[in-house]
PDB file of C-alpha atoms in Angstrom:
ATOM      1  CA  MET A  84     -88.481 101.867 128.771  1.00 37.00           C
ATOM      2  CA  SER A  85     -91.342  99.540 127.906  1.00 36.00           C
ATOM      3  CA  SER A  86     -91.083  97.151 125.001  1.00 38.00           C
ATOM      4  CA  PRO A  87     -93.382  97.462 121.998  1.00 39.00           C
ATOM      5  CA  LYS A  88     -96.228  95.006 122.347  1.00 38.00           C
ATOM      6  CA  LEU A  89     -96.613  92.418 119.654  1.00 38.00           C
ATOM      7  CA  SER A  90     -99.902  92.453 117.840  1.00 40.00           C
ATOM      8  CA  SER A  91    -101.369  90.258 115.167  1.00 39.00           C
ATOM      9  CA  ASP A  92    -103.719  93.003 114.009  1.00 37.00           C
ATOM     10  CA  ALA A  93    -103.308  93.873 110.351  1.00 37.00           C
ATOM     11  CA  ASP A  94    -103.365  97.575 111.204  1.00 39.00           C
ATOM     12  CA  SER A  95    -100.624  97.336 113.844  1.00 49.00           C
ATOM     13  CA  PRO A  96     -98.316 100.339 113.402  1.00 52.00           C
ATOM     14  CA  LEU A  97     -95.280  98.058 113.580  1.00 63.00           C
ATOM     15  CA  SER A  98     -94.822  94.669 111.982  1.00 86.00           C
ATOM     16  CA  ARG A  99     -93.594  91.838 114.152  1.00 86.00           C
ATOM     17  CA  ARG A 100     -90.272  91.898 112.348  1.00 89.00           C
ATOM     18  CA  GLU A 101     -89.925  95.622 113.046  1.00 91.00           C
ATOM     19  CA  GLN A 102     -90.838  95.148 116.711  1.00 92.00           C
ATOM     20  CA  ILE A 103     -88.265  92.390 117.064  1.00 93.00           C
ATOM     21  CA  THR A 104     -85.600  94.554 115.435  1.00 94.00           C
ATOM     22  CA  LEU A 105     -86.358  97.544 117.683  1.00 94.00           C
ATOM     23  CA  VAL A 106     -86.212  95.461 120.842  1.00 95.00           C
ATOM     24  CA  ALA A 107     -83.008  93.777 119.684  1.00 96.00           C
ATOM     25  CA  SER A 108     -81.481  97.177 118.993  1.00 96.00           C
ATOM     26  CA  ARG A 109     -82.297  98.332 122.522  1.00 96.00           C
ATOM     27  CA  LEU A 110     -81.079  95.166 124.229  1.00 96.00           C
ATOM     28  CA  PHE A 111     -77.878  94.960 122.171  1.00 96.00           C
ATOM     29  CA  SER A 112     -77.267  98.609 123.060  1.00 95.00           C
ATOM     30  CA  GLU A 113     -77.914  98.163 126.777  1.00 94.00           C
ATOM     31  CA  ARG A 114     -76.410  94.714 127.384  1.00 95.00           C
ATOM     32  CA  GLY A 115     -74.187  94.041 124.404  1.00 95.00           C
ATOM     33  CA  TYR A 116     -74.698  91.604 121.572  1.00 96.00           C
ATOM     34  CA  HIS A 117     -73.123  88.556 123.204  1.00 94.00           C
ATOM     35  CA  ALA A 118     -74.835  89.174 126.554  1.00 96.00           C
ATOM     36  CA  THR A 119     -78.283  89.219 124.916  1.00 95.00           C
ATOM     37  CA  SER A 120     -79.808  85.813 124.295  1.00 93.00           C
ATOM     38  CA  MET A 121     -82.687  84.799 122.095  1.00 92.00           C
ATOM     39  CA  ARG A 122     -84.531  84.002 125.323  1.00 91.00           C
ATOM     40  CA  ASP A 123     -83.987  87.589 126.470  1.00 93.00           C
ATOM     41  CA  LEU A 124     -85.426  88.878 123.214  1.00 93.00           C
ATOM     42  CA  ALA A 125     -88.431  86.578 123.455  1.00 93.00           C
ATOM     43  CA  ALA A 126     -89.109  87.617 127.057  1.00 93.00           C
ATOM     44  CA  GLU A 127     -89.032  91.319 126.191  1.00 93.00           C
ATOM     45  CA  LEU A 128     -91.437  90.714 123.335  1.00 91.00           C
ATOM     46  CA  GLY A 129     -93.793  88.454 125.277  1.00 91.00           C
ATOM     47  CA  MET A 130     -93.100  85.537 122.940  1.00 87.00           C
ATOM     48  CA  GLN A 131     -92.068  81.945 123.332  1.00 79.00           C
ATOM     49  CA  GLY A 132     -88.386  81.477 122.532  1.00 71.00           C
ATOM     50  CA  GLY A 133     -89.018  79.202 119.598  1.00 78.00           C
ATOM     51  CA  SER A 134     -91.546  81.603 118.099  1.00 80.00           C
ATOM     52  CA  LEU A 135     -88.790  84.060 117.246  1.00 86.00           C
ATOM     53  CA  TYR A 136     -87.421  81.661 114.654  1.00 86.00           C
ATOM     54  CA  ALA A 137     -90.578  82.060 112.627  1.00 85.00           C
ATOM     55  CA  HIS A 138     -89.416  85.626 111.958  1.00 89.00           C
ATOM     56  CA  ILE A 139     -85.602  85.509 112.046  1.00 89.00           C
ATOM     57  CA  SER A 140     -82.926  82.907 111.499  1.00 89.00           C
ATOM     58  CA  GLY A 141     -80.919  83.970 114.548  1.00 89.00           C
ATOM     59  CA  LYS A 142     -79.354  86.782 116.494  1.00 93.00           C
ATOM     60  CA  GLU A 143     -76.795  87.739 113.859  1.00 95.00           C
ATOM     61  CA  GLU A 144     -79.520  88.365 111.315  1.00 95.00           C
ATOM     62  CA  LEU A 145     -80.826  91.086 113.629  1.00 95.00           C
ATOM     63  CA  LEU A 146     -77.357  92.537 114.153  1.00 97.00           C
ATOM     64  CA  ILE A 147     -76.805  92.670 110.384  1.00 96.00           C
ATOM     65  CA  GLU A 148     -80.163  94.374 109.890  1.00 95.00           C
ATOM     66  CA  ILE A 149     -79.487  96.978 112.605  1.00 96.00           C
ATOM     67  CA  VAL A 150     -76.019  97.743 111.260  1.00 96.00           C
ATOM     68  CA  ASN A 151     -77.189  97.954 107.644  1.00 95.00           C
ATOM     69  CA  ARG A 152     -80.080 100.212 108.569  1.00 95.00           C
ATOM     70  CA  ALA A 153     -77.767 102.574 110.439  1.00 95.00           C
ATOM     71  CA  ALA A 154     -75.382 102.678 107.477  1.00 96.00           C
ATOM     72  CA  ARG A 155     -78.256 103.602 105.164  1.00 96.00           C
ATOM     73  CA  GLN A 156     -79.304 106.410 107.521  1.00 96.00           C
ATOM     74  CA  PHE A 157     -75.812 107.905 107.454  1.00 97.00           C
ATOM     75  CA  ASP A 158     -75.607 107.521 103.677  1.00 96.00           C
ATOM     76  CA  ALA A 159     -78.933 109.276 103.170  1.00 96.00           C
ATOM     77  CA  ALA A 160     -77.959 112.123 105.482  1.00 96.00           C
ATOM     78  CA  LEU A 161     -74.429 112.699 104.206  1.00 97.00           C
ATOM     79  CA  PHE A 162     -73.847 111.703 100.615  1.00 95.00           C
ATOM     80  CA  SER A 163     -76.141 114.287  99.074  1.00 95.00           C
ATOM     81  CA  LEU A 164     -73.545 116.820 100.244  1.00 95.00           C
ATOM     82  CA  LYS A 165     -70.995 115.467  97.788  1.00 92.00           C
ATOM     83  CA  THR A 166     -72.454 117.534  94.973  1.00 92.00           C
ATOM     84  CA  ALA A 167     -73.957 120.350  97.049  1.00 94.00           C
ATOM     85  CA  ASP A 168     -73.085 123.761  95.643  1.00 94.00           C
ATOM     86  CA  ILE A 169     -71.990 125.375  98.904  1.00 94.00           C
ATOM     87  CA  ALA A 170     -68.684 126.596 100.296  1.00 93.00           C
ATOM     88  CA  PRO A 171     -66.344 123.820 101.506  1.00 91.00           C
ATOM     89  CA  GLU A 172     -66.343 124.949 105.136  1.00 87.00           C
ATOM     90  CA  LEU A 173     -70.151 125.089 105.181  1.00 89.00           C
ATOM     91  CA  LYS A 174     -70.299 121.644 103.620  1.00 92.00           C
ATOM     92  CA  LEU A 175     -68.107 120.151 106.342  1.00 91.00           C
ATOM     93  CA  ARG A 176     -70.081 121.880 109.085  1.00 88.00           C
ATOM     94  CA  GLU A 177     -73.341 120.603 107.616  1.00 91.00           C
ATOM     95  CA  ALA A 178     -71.915 117.079 107.367  1.00 93.00           C
ATOM     96  CA  MET A 179     -70.960 117.163 111.051  1.00 91.00           C
ATOM     97  CA  SER A 180     -74.401 118.462 112.012  1.00 90.00           C
ATOM     98  CA  ARG A 181     -76.186 115.779 110.008  1.00 93.00           C
ATOM     99  CA  HIS A 182     -73.884 113.073 111.354  1.00 95.00           C
ATOM    100  CA  VAL A 183     -74.569 114.033 114.971  1.00 92.00           C
ATOM    101  CA  SER A 184     -78.296 114.237 114.245  1.00 92.00           C
ATOM    102  CA  VAL A 185     -78.380 110.682 112.904  1.00 94.00           C
ATOM    103  CA  VAL A 186     -76.642 109.471 116.071  1.00 94.00           C
ATOM    104  CA  ALA A 187     -78.855 111.531 118.395  1.00 91.00           C
ATOM    105  CA  GLU A 188     -82.092 110.430 116.745  1.00 91.00           C
ATOM    106  CA  ASN A 189     -81.127 106.737 116.723  1.00 92.00           C
ATOM    107  CA  MET A 190     -79.173 106.216 119.935  1.00 92.00           C
ATOM    108  CA  ASP A 191     -79.813 102.494 120.305  1.00 94.00           C
ATOM    109  CA  SER A 192     -78.950 101.579 116.740  1.00 94.00           C
ATOM    110  CA  ALA A 193     -76.000 104.006 116.714  1.00 94.00           C
ATOM    111  CA  THR A 194     -74.591 102.339 119.825  1.00 94.00           C
ATOM    112  CA  VAL A 195     -74.963  98.920 118.226  1.00 95.00           C
ATOM    113  CA  PHE A 196     -73.517 100.179 114.960  1.00 95.00           C
ATOM    114  CA  PHE A 197     -70.393 101.708 116.483  1.00 93.00           C
ATOM    115  CA  HIS A 198     -69.800  99.233 119.302  1.00 92.00           C
ATOM    116  CA  GLU A 199     -71.197  95.831 118.360  1.00 94.00           C
ATOM    117  CA  TRP A 200     -70.334  95.607 114.640  1.00 93.00           C
ATOM    118  CA  LYS A 201     -67.097  93.794 115.490  1.00 92.00           C
ATOM    119  CA  HIS A 202     -69.140  90.724 116.443  1.00 94.00           C
ATOM    120  CA  LEU A 203     -70.307  90.189 112.869  1.00 95.00           C
ATOM    121  CA  SER A 204     -69.101  87.185 110.924  1.00 95.00           C
ATOM    122  CA  ALA A 205     -66.540  87.598 108.154  1.00 96.00           C
ATOM    123  CA  GLY A 206     -68.778  88.552 105.231  1.00 95.00           C
ATOM    124  CA  PRO A 207     -70.968  91.167 106.944  1.00 95.00           C
ATOM    125  CA  LEU A 208     -67.924  92.452 108.830  1.00 96.00           C
ATOM    126  CA  ALA A 209     -66.096  93.076 105.542  1.00 96.00           C
ATOM    127  CA  ASN A 210     -69.109  95.055 104.305  1.00 95.00           C
ATOM    128  CA  VAL A 211     -69.044  97.289 107.378  1.00 94.00           C
ATOM    129  CA  ILE A 212     -65.310  97.864 107.038  1.00 95.00           C
ATOM    130  CA  ALA A 213     -65.808  98.837 103.392  1.00 96.00           C
ATOM    131  CA  TRP A 214     -68.573 101.212 104.433  1.00 95.00           C
ATOM    132  CA  ARG A 215     -66.355 102.795 107.096  1.00 94.00           C
ATOM    133  CA  ASP A 216     -63.635 103.285 104.508  1.00 96.00           C
ATOM    134  CA  GLY A 217     -66.166 105.049 102.284  1.00 96.00           C
ATOM    135  CA  ILE A 218     -67.264 107.409 105.050  1.00 97.00           C
ATOM    136  CA  GLU A 219     -63.646 108.204 105.905  1.00 97.00           C
ATOM    137  CA  GLN A 220     -63.024 109.001 102.248  1.00 97.00           C
ATOM    138  CA  PHE A 221     -66.123 111.210 102.218  1.00 97.00           C
ATOM    139  CA  TYR A 222     -64.691 113.340 105.038  1.00 96.00           C
ATOM    140  CA  ARG A 223     -61.224 113.378 103.492  1.00 97.00           C
ATOM    141  CA  ASP A 224     -62.727 114.691 100.263  1.00 96.00           C
ATOM    142  CA  LEU A 225     -64.577 117.454 102.119  1.00 94.00           C
ATOM    143  CA  ILE A 226     -61.407 118.554 103.884  1.00 94.00           C
ATOM    144  CA  ALA A 227     -59.304 118.312 100.722  1.00 96.00           C
ATOM    145  CA  GLU A 228     -61.875 120.494  98.977  1.00 95.00           C
ATOM    146  CA  GLY A 229     -61.421 123.100 101.700  1.00 92.00           C
ATOM    147  CA  VAL A 230     -57.638 122.941 101.424  1.00 93.00           C
ATOM    148  CA  GLN A 231     -57.813 123.374  97.658  1.00 95.00           C
ATOM    149  CA  ALA A 232     -60.147 126.349  98.071  1.00 93.00           C
ATOM    150  CA  GLY A 233     -57.742 127.985 100.504  1.00 92.00           C
ATOM    151  CA  VAL A 234     -60.115 127.984 103.471  1.00 90.00           C
ATOM    152  CA  TYR A 235     -58.110 125.344 105.362  1.00 90.00           C
ATOM    153  CA  ARG A 236     -54.405 125.356 106.070  1.00 89.00           C
ATOM    154  CA  PRO A 237     -52.417 123.861 103.190  1.00 91.00           C
ATOM    155  CA  GLU A 238     -50.167 121.816 105.485  1.00 91.00           C
ATOM    156  CA  LEU A 239     -53.041 119.854 106.996  1.00 90.00           C
ATOM    157  CA  ASN A 240     -52.653 116.094 107.076  1.00 93.00           C
ATOM    158  CA  ILE A 241     -55.967 115.368 105.402  1.00 94.00           C
ATOM    159  CA  LYS A 242     -56.224 111.759 106.539  1.00 95.00           C
ATOM    160  CA  MET A 243     -55.527 112.563 110.192  1.00 93.00           C
ATOM    161  CA  THR A 244     -57.850 115.565 110.129  1.00 92.00           C
ATOM    162  CA  ALA A 245     -60.681 113.501 108.663  1.00 94.00           C
ATOM    163  CA  ASN A 246     -60.154 110.820 111.291  1.00 93.00           C
ATOM    164  CA  LEU A 247     -60.296 113.445 114.044  1.00 92.00           C
ATOM    165  CA  VAL A 248     -63.532 114.950 112.736  1.00 92.00           C
ATOM    166  CA  LEU A 249     -65.100 111.541 112.167  1.00 93.00           C
ATOM    167  CA  SER A 250     -64.063 110.232 115.581  1.00 92.00           C
ATOM    168  CA  SER A 251     -65.614 113.269 117.247  1.00 92.00           C
ATOM    169  CA  VAL A 252     -69.009 112.914 115.605  1.00 93.00           C
ATOM    170  CA  ASN A 253     -69.076 109.122 115.928  1.00 94.00           C
ATOM    171  CA  TRP A 254     -68.196 109.174 119.613  1.00 92.00           C
ATOM    172  CA  THR A 255     -71.299 111.160 120.563  1.00 91.00           C
ATOM    173  CA  TYR A 256     -73.156 107.880 121.035  1.00 91.00           C
ATOM    174  CA  THR A 257     -71.169 107.317 124.247  1.00 90.00           C
ATOM    175  CA  TRP A 258     -72.213 110.484 126.028  1.00 90.00           C
ATOM    176  CA  TYR A 259     -75.065 112.283 124.253  1.00 87.00           C
ATOM    177  CA  ARG A 260     -78.473 112.032 125.909  1.00 84.00           C
ATOM    178  CA  PRO A 261     -81.583 113.072 123.966  1.00 81.00           C
ATOM    179  CA  GLY A 262     -83.677 115.496 125.960  1.00 82.00           C
ATOM    180  CA  GLY A 263     -80.614 116.960 127.669  1.00 85.00           C
ATOM    181  CA  PRO A 264     -79.454 120.575 127.510  1.00 89.00           C
ATOM    182  CA  LEU A 265     -77.649 120.164 124.182  1.00 87.00           C
ATOM    183  CA  SER A 266     -79.427 119.653 120.889  1.00 85.00           C
ATOM    184  CA  PRO A 267     -77.656 117.849 118.030  1.00 82.00           C
ATOM    185  CA  GLN A 268     -77.115 121.254 116.433  1.00 81.00           C
ATOM    186  CA  ASP A 269     -75.521 122.546 119.668  1.00 86.00           C
ATOM    187  CA  VAL A 270     -73.103 119.630 119.630  1.00 87.00           C
ATOM    188  CA  ALA A 271     -72.255 120.146 115.969  1.00 81.00           C
ATOM    189  CA  THR A 272     -71.714 123.867 116.559  1.00 82.00           C
ATOM    190  CA  SER A 273     -69.342 123.147 119.442  1.00 86.00           C
ATOM    191  CA  PHE A 274     -67.408 120.698 117.319  1.00 85.00           C
ATOM    192  CA  GLU A 275     -67.309 123.266 114.553  1.00 78.00           C
ATOM    193  CA  GLN A 276     -65.806 125.851 116.884  1.00 80.00           C
ATOM    194  CA  MET A 277     -63.237 123.451 118.321  1.00 83.00           C
ATOM    195  CA  LEU A 278     -62.299 121.590 115.166  1.00 80.00           C
ATOM    196  CA  VAL A 279     -63.393 123.230 111.940  1.00 69.00           C
ATOM    197  CA  LEU A 280     -62.413 126.767 112.838  1.00 71.00           C
ATOM    198  CA  GLY A 281     -59.022 125.468 113.887  1.00 74.00           C
ATOM    199  CA  LEU A 282     -58.494 124.192 110.367  1.00 74.00           C
ATOM    200  CA  GLY A 283     -58.784 127.640 108.824  1.00 73.00           C
ATOM    201  CA  SER A 284     -55.933 129.190 106.927  1.00 66.00           C
ATOM    202  CA  ALA A 285     -54.494 132.574 107.796  1.00 58.00           C
ATOM    203  CA  ALA A 286     -55.400 133.788 104.321  1.00 50.00           C
ATOM    204  CA  ALA A 287     -59.042 132.755 104.771  1.00 52.00           C
ATOM    205  CA  GLY A 288     -59.295 134.594 108.065  1.00 50.00           C
ATOM    206  CA  ARG A 289     -57.506 137.749 106.950  1.00 47.00           C
ATOM    207  CA  LYS A 290     -59.657 140.740 106.074  1.00 45.00           C
ATOM    208  CA  ASP A 291     -58.146 142.953 103.407  1.00 45.00           C
TER     209      ASP A 291
END
């Protein structure tokens, strides 16, 4: 994959900062955060090493930006479902579909987000952990809503179930390949069949 070419033109479709962030996202994804040097970034961008510091303070600034951007993408995709007036099982299915779509459409940043976040320093790391706790709670609330509505089995361990669902959708970054035979919706549908339908209560499935 070729790197975006830096341009000083005012009408360049990408700013230099954006180009640097995109290349960093790809290199961190492919090589890992620690294995990617500022010299590597500069070489990919066709810049002198020292020139990068006119745009960023260092490598961690880029990692923070990539992680924060990914978190905002998930928030925008998922949190509107909190107040959506749809059945609980449909809400969970839609959340899974949106979650997989965010991963599939942003493979580089998703890989960095899920795999390289642990290299952040204490403050940014605490922010990511708090965000992860919030997403886990989001899925627990969706499942609890289904239990309360009688569409999921009442004996479900809500915390463990949420972790299973969340792990499944998060882990797609390790194997999903855009352009392959499965669309994000195909993946979400398969997860729905294997996970969500297995949560259903006997009462919900019984036809009177």
